[in-house]
Amino acid sequence: VQLQASGGGLVQPGGSLKLSCAASGFTLDDYPIGWFRQAPGKEREGISNIANDGSTYYADSVMGRFTISGNTAENTVYLLMDSLKPEDTGVYYCTAMRDIGFRREYVAYWGQGTQVTVSS
């Protein structure tokens, strides 16, 4: 099982970024997929999940600004991030989940992270 996150970078406040999570060794039907992030000096937090049936879940901090989606043909999950704020800065990780939720103990597999920096 491998998850490869990409698409991070430097963006100005109010801007957008789209992260990708390419899965290998399993399909999107096998596990729900989640996104976590870790801001400097803070604990890693769960921000979004997508279930096998396509249902989506968001933490309050990103609700209405971030959109998670999956492409089964590409075996890839995306996180579209709009209206970015400086507090969205951090390393973003995609995960294969044992269950839907934002707790770290629900994570079955971690991917490597991608850095997102929101700054003017």
PDB file of C-alpha atoms in Angstrom:
ATOM      1  CA  VAL A   1       0.000   0.000   0.000  1.00  0.00           C
ATOM      2  CA  GLN A   2       1.379   3.363  -1.032  1.00  0.00           C
ATOM      3  CA  LEU A   3      -0.059   6.862  -1.135  1.00  0.00           C
ATOM      4  CA  GLN A   4       1.732   9.677  -2.912  1.00  0.00           C
ATOM      5  CA  ALA A   5       0.587  13.226  -2.188  1.00  0.00           C
ATOM      6  CA  SER A   6       1.524  16.063  -4.531  1.00  0.00           C
ATOM      7  CA  GLY A   7       0.430  19.521  -5.593  1.00  0.00           C
ATOM      8  CA  GLY A   8       1.571  21.590  -2.642  1.00  0.00           C
ATOM      9  CA  GLY A   9       3.289  24.927  -2.983  1.00  0.00           C
ATOM     10  CA  LEU A  10       3.254  28.602  -2.108  1.00  0.00           C
ATOM     11  CA  VAL A  11       0.005  30.510  -2.616  1.00  0.00           C
ATOM     12  CA  GLN A  12      -1.266  33.915  -1.575  1.00  0.00           C
ATOM     13  CA  PRO A  13      -4.121  34.283   0.901  1.00  0.00           C
ATOM     14  CA  GLY A  14      -7.421  33.877  -0.889  1.00  0.00           C
ATOM     15  CA  GLY A  15      -5.855  31.667  -3.531  1.00  0.00           C
ATOM     16  CA  SER A  16      -6.419  28.031  -4.438  1.00  0.00           C
ATOM     17  CA  LEU A  17      -4.448  24.813  -4.679  1.00  0.00           C
ATOM     18  CA  LYS A  18      -5.407  21.305  -5.721  1.00  0.00           C
ATOM     19  CA  LEU A  19      -3.663  18.410  -4.003  1.00  0.00           C
ATOM     20  CA  SER A  20      -3.527  14.915  -5.473  1.00  0.00           C
ATOM     21  CA  CYS A  21      -3.184  11.583  -3.704  1.00  0.00           C
ATOM     22  CA  ALA A  22      -2.207   8.709  -5.992  1.00  0.00           C
ATOM     23  CA  ALA A  23      -2.906   5.298  -4.464  1.00  0.00           C
ATOM     24  CA  SER A  24      -1.107   2.095  -5.381  1.00  0.00           C
ATOM     25  CA  GLY A  25      -1.277  -1.423  -4.050  1.00  0.00           C
ATOM     26  CA  PHE A  26      -4.999  -1.051  -3.386  1.00  0.00           C
ATOM     27  CA  THR A  27      -8.066   0.567  -4.932  1.00  0.00           C
ATOM     28  CA  LEU A  28     -10.308   3.330  -3.678  1.00  0.00           C
ATOM     29  CA  ASP A  29     -12.967   0.666  -3.050  1.00  0.00           C
ATOM     30  CA  ASP A  30     -10.753  -0.926  -0.391  1.00  0.00           C
ATOM     31  CA  TYR A  31     -10.356   1.996   2.015  1.00  0.00           C
ATOM     32  CA  PRO A  32     -11.868   5.374   2.720  1.00  0.00           C
ATOM     33  CA  ILE A  33      -9.284   8.072   2.046  1.00  0.00           C
ATOM     34  CA  GLY A  34      -8.517  10.951   4.341  1.00  0.00           C
ATOM     35  CA  TRP A  35      -6.477  14.128   4.381  1.00  0.00           C
ATOM     36  CA  PHE A  36      -4.627  15.271   7.479  1.00  0.00           C
ATOM     37  CA  ARG A  37      -2.427  18.298   7.966  1.00  0.00           C
ATOM     38  CA  GLN A  38       0.174  19.435  10.444  1.00  0.00           C
ATOM     39  CA  ALA A  39       0.834  23.110  10.990  1.00  0.00           C
ATOM     40  CA  PRO A  40       4.158  24.253  12.457  1.00  0.00           C
ATOM     41  CA  GLY A  41       4.192  23.630  16.192  1.00  0.00           C
ATOM     42  CA  LYS A  42       0.777  21.968  16.186  1.00  0.00           C
ATOM     43  CA  GLU A  43      -0.563  18.442  16.276  1.00  0.00           C
ATOM     44  CA  ARG A  44      -1.578  16.647  13.117  1.00  0.00           C
ATOM     45  CA  GLU A  45      -5.309  17.051  12.479  1.00  0.00           C
ATOM     46  CA  GLY A  46      -7.784  15.324  10.203  1.00  0.00           C
ATOM     47  CA  ILE A  47      -9.592  17.652   7.814  1.00  0.00           C
ATOM     48  CA  SER A  48     -11.470  15.579   5.252  1.00  0.00           C
ATOM     49  CA  ASN A  49     -12.557  12.035   4.343  1.00  0.00           C
ATOM     50  CA  ILE A  50     -14.129  10.415   1.327  1.00  0.00           C
ATOM     51  CA  ALA A  51     -15.917   7.114   1.819  1.00  0.00           C
ATOM     52  CA  ASN A  52     -16.109   4.192  -0.597  1.00  0.00           C
ATOM     53  CA  ASP A  53     -19.609   5.305  -1.618  1.00  0.00           C
ATOM     54  CA  GLY A  54     -18.386   8.825  -2.373  1.00  0.00           C
ATOM     55  CA  SER A  55     -19.758  10.425   0.782  1.00  0.00           C
ATOM     56  CA  THR A  56     -17.587  13.306   1.942  1.00  0.00           C
ATOM     57  CA  TYR A  57     -16.778  14.700   5.361  1.00  0.00           C
ATOM     58  CA  TYR A  58     -15.040  17.895   6.457  1.00  0.00           C
ATOM     59  CA  ALA A  59     -13.692  19.391   9.635  1.00  0.00           C
ATOM     60  CA  ASP A  60     -15.247  22.703  10.637  1.00  0.00           C
ATOM     61  CA  SER A  61     -11.980  24.506   9.894  1.00  0.00           C
ATOM     62  CA  VAL A  62     -12.204  23.726   6.160  1.00  0.00           C
ATOM     63  CA  MET A  63     -15.958  23.274   5.608  1.00  0.00           C
ATOM     64  CA  GLY A  64     -17.158  25.304   2.636  1.00  0.00           C
ATOM     65  CA  ARG A  65     -13.625  26.008   1.385  1.00  0.00           C
ATOM     66  CA  PHE A  66     -12.151  22.563   0.650  1.00  0.00           C
ATOM     67  CA  THR A  67     -13.613  19.875  -1.617  1.00  0.00           C
ATOM     68  CA  ILE A  68     -12.505  16.242  -1.632  1.00  0.00           C
ATOM     69  CA  SER A  69     -13.183  14.033  -4.644  1.00  0.00           C
ATOM     70  CA  GLY A  70     -12.112  10.674  -5.995  1.00  0.00           C
ATOM     71  CA  ASN A  71     -11.406   9.313  -9.467  1.00  0.00           C
ATOM     72  CA  THR A  72     -11.585   5.530  -9.425  1.00  0.00           C
ATOM     73  CA  ALA A  73     -10.256   5.202 -12.968  1.00  0.00           C
ATOM     74  CA  GLU A  74      -7.109   7.058 -11.945  1.00  0.00           C
ATOM     75  CA  ASN A  75      -7.112   5.582  -8.417  1.00  0.00           C
ATOM     76  CA  THR A  76      -6.505   9.114  -7.202  1.00  0.00           C
ATOM     77  CA  VAL A  77      -8.149  11.360  -4.618  1.00  0.00           C
ATOM     78  CA  TYR A  78      -8.048  15.138  -4.903  1.00  0.00           C
ATOM     79  CA  LEU A  79      -8.372  17.953  -2.388  1.00  0.00           C
ATOM     80  CA  LEU A  80      -9.345  21.279  -3.924  1.00  0.00           C
ATOM     81  CA  MET A  81      -8.546  24.074  -1.493  1.00  0.00           C
ATOM     82  CA  ASP A  82     -10.141  27.472  -2.097  1.00  0.00           C
ATOM     83  CA  SER A  83     -10.080  30.719  -0.122  1.00  0.00           C
ATOM     84  CA  LEU A  84      -6.833  29.692   1.503  1.00  0.00           C
ATOM     85  CA  LYS A  85      -5.767  31.361   4.723  1.00  0.00           C
ATOM     86  CA  PRO A  86      -2.338  31.658   6.366  1.00  0.00           C
ATOM     87  CA  GLU A  87      -3.559  29.232   9.051  1.00  0.00           C
ATOM     88  CA  ASP A  88      -3.948  26.572   6.350  1.00  0.00           C
ATOM     89  CA  THR A  89      -0.152  26.439   6.102  1.00  0.00           C
ATOM     90  CA  GLY A  90       1.293  23.049   6.909  1.00  0.00           C
ATOM     91  CA  VAL A  91       2.275  19.643   5.626  1.00  0.00           C
ATOM     92  CA  TYR A  92      -0.671  17.799   4.108  1.00  0.00           C
ATOM     93  CA  TYR A  93      -0.873  13.997   4.239  1.00  0.00           C
ATOM     94  CA  CYS A  94      -3.248  11.619   2.512  1.00  0.00           C
ATOM     95  CA  THR A  95      -4.210   8.459   4.315  1.00  0.00           C
ATOM     96  CA  ALA A  96      -5.990   5.163   3.879  1.00  0.00           C
ATOM     97  CA  MET A  97      -8.518   4.936   6.690  1.00  0.00           C
ATOM     98  CA  ARG A  98      -9.774   2.030   8.779  1.00  0.00           C
ATOM     99  CA  ASP A  99     -12.939   4.008   9.372  1.00  0.00           C
ATOM    100  CA  ILE A 100     -14.423   7.389   8.629  1.00  0.00           C
ATOM    101  CA  GLY A 101     -13.300  10.072  11.027  1.00  0.00           C
ATOM    102  CA  PHE A 102     -10.628  12.598  11.870  1.00  0.00           C
ATOM    103  CA  ARG A 103      -8.806  10.745  14.629  1.00  0.00           C
ATOM    104  CA  ARG A 104      -5.268   9.548  13.951  1.00  0.00           C
ATOM    105  CA  GLU A 105      -6.095   6.108  15.330  1.00  0.00           C
ATOM    106  CA  TYR A 106      -8.488   5.618  12.404  1.00  0.00           C
ATOM    107  CA  VAL A 107      -5.591   5.777   9.942  1.00  0.00           C
ATOM    108  CA  ALA A 108      -4.435   2.478   8.460  1.00  0.00           C
ATOM    109  CA  TYR A 109      -1.689   3.868   6.209  1.00  0.00           C
ATOM    110  CA  TRP A 110       0.012   7.240   5.931  1.00  0.00           C
ATOM    111  CA  GLY A 111       1.347   8.707   2.736  1.00  0.00           C
ATOM    112  CA  GLN A 112       4.236  11.141   2.569  1.00  0.00           C
ATOM    113  CA  GLY A 113       3.290  14.765   2.933  1.00  0.00           C
ATOM    114  CA  THR A 114       3.262  17.760   0.653  1.00  0.00           C
ATOM    115  CA  GLN A 115       3.991  21.277   1.921  1.00  0.00           C
ATOM    116  CA  VAL A 116       1.372  24.001   1.559  1.00  0.00           C
ATOM    117  CA  THR A 117       2.371  27.559   2.423  1.00  0.00           C
ATOM    118  CA  VAL A 118      -0.161  30.381   2.382  1.00  0.00           C
ATOM    119  CA  SER A 119       1.607  33.707   2.568  1.00  0.00           C
ATOM    120  CA  SER A 120       1.769  37.063   0.865  1.00  0.00           C
TER     121      SER A 120
END
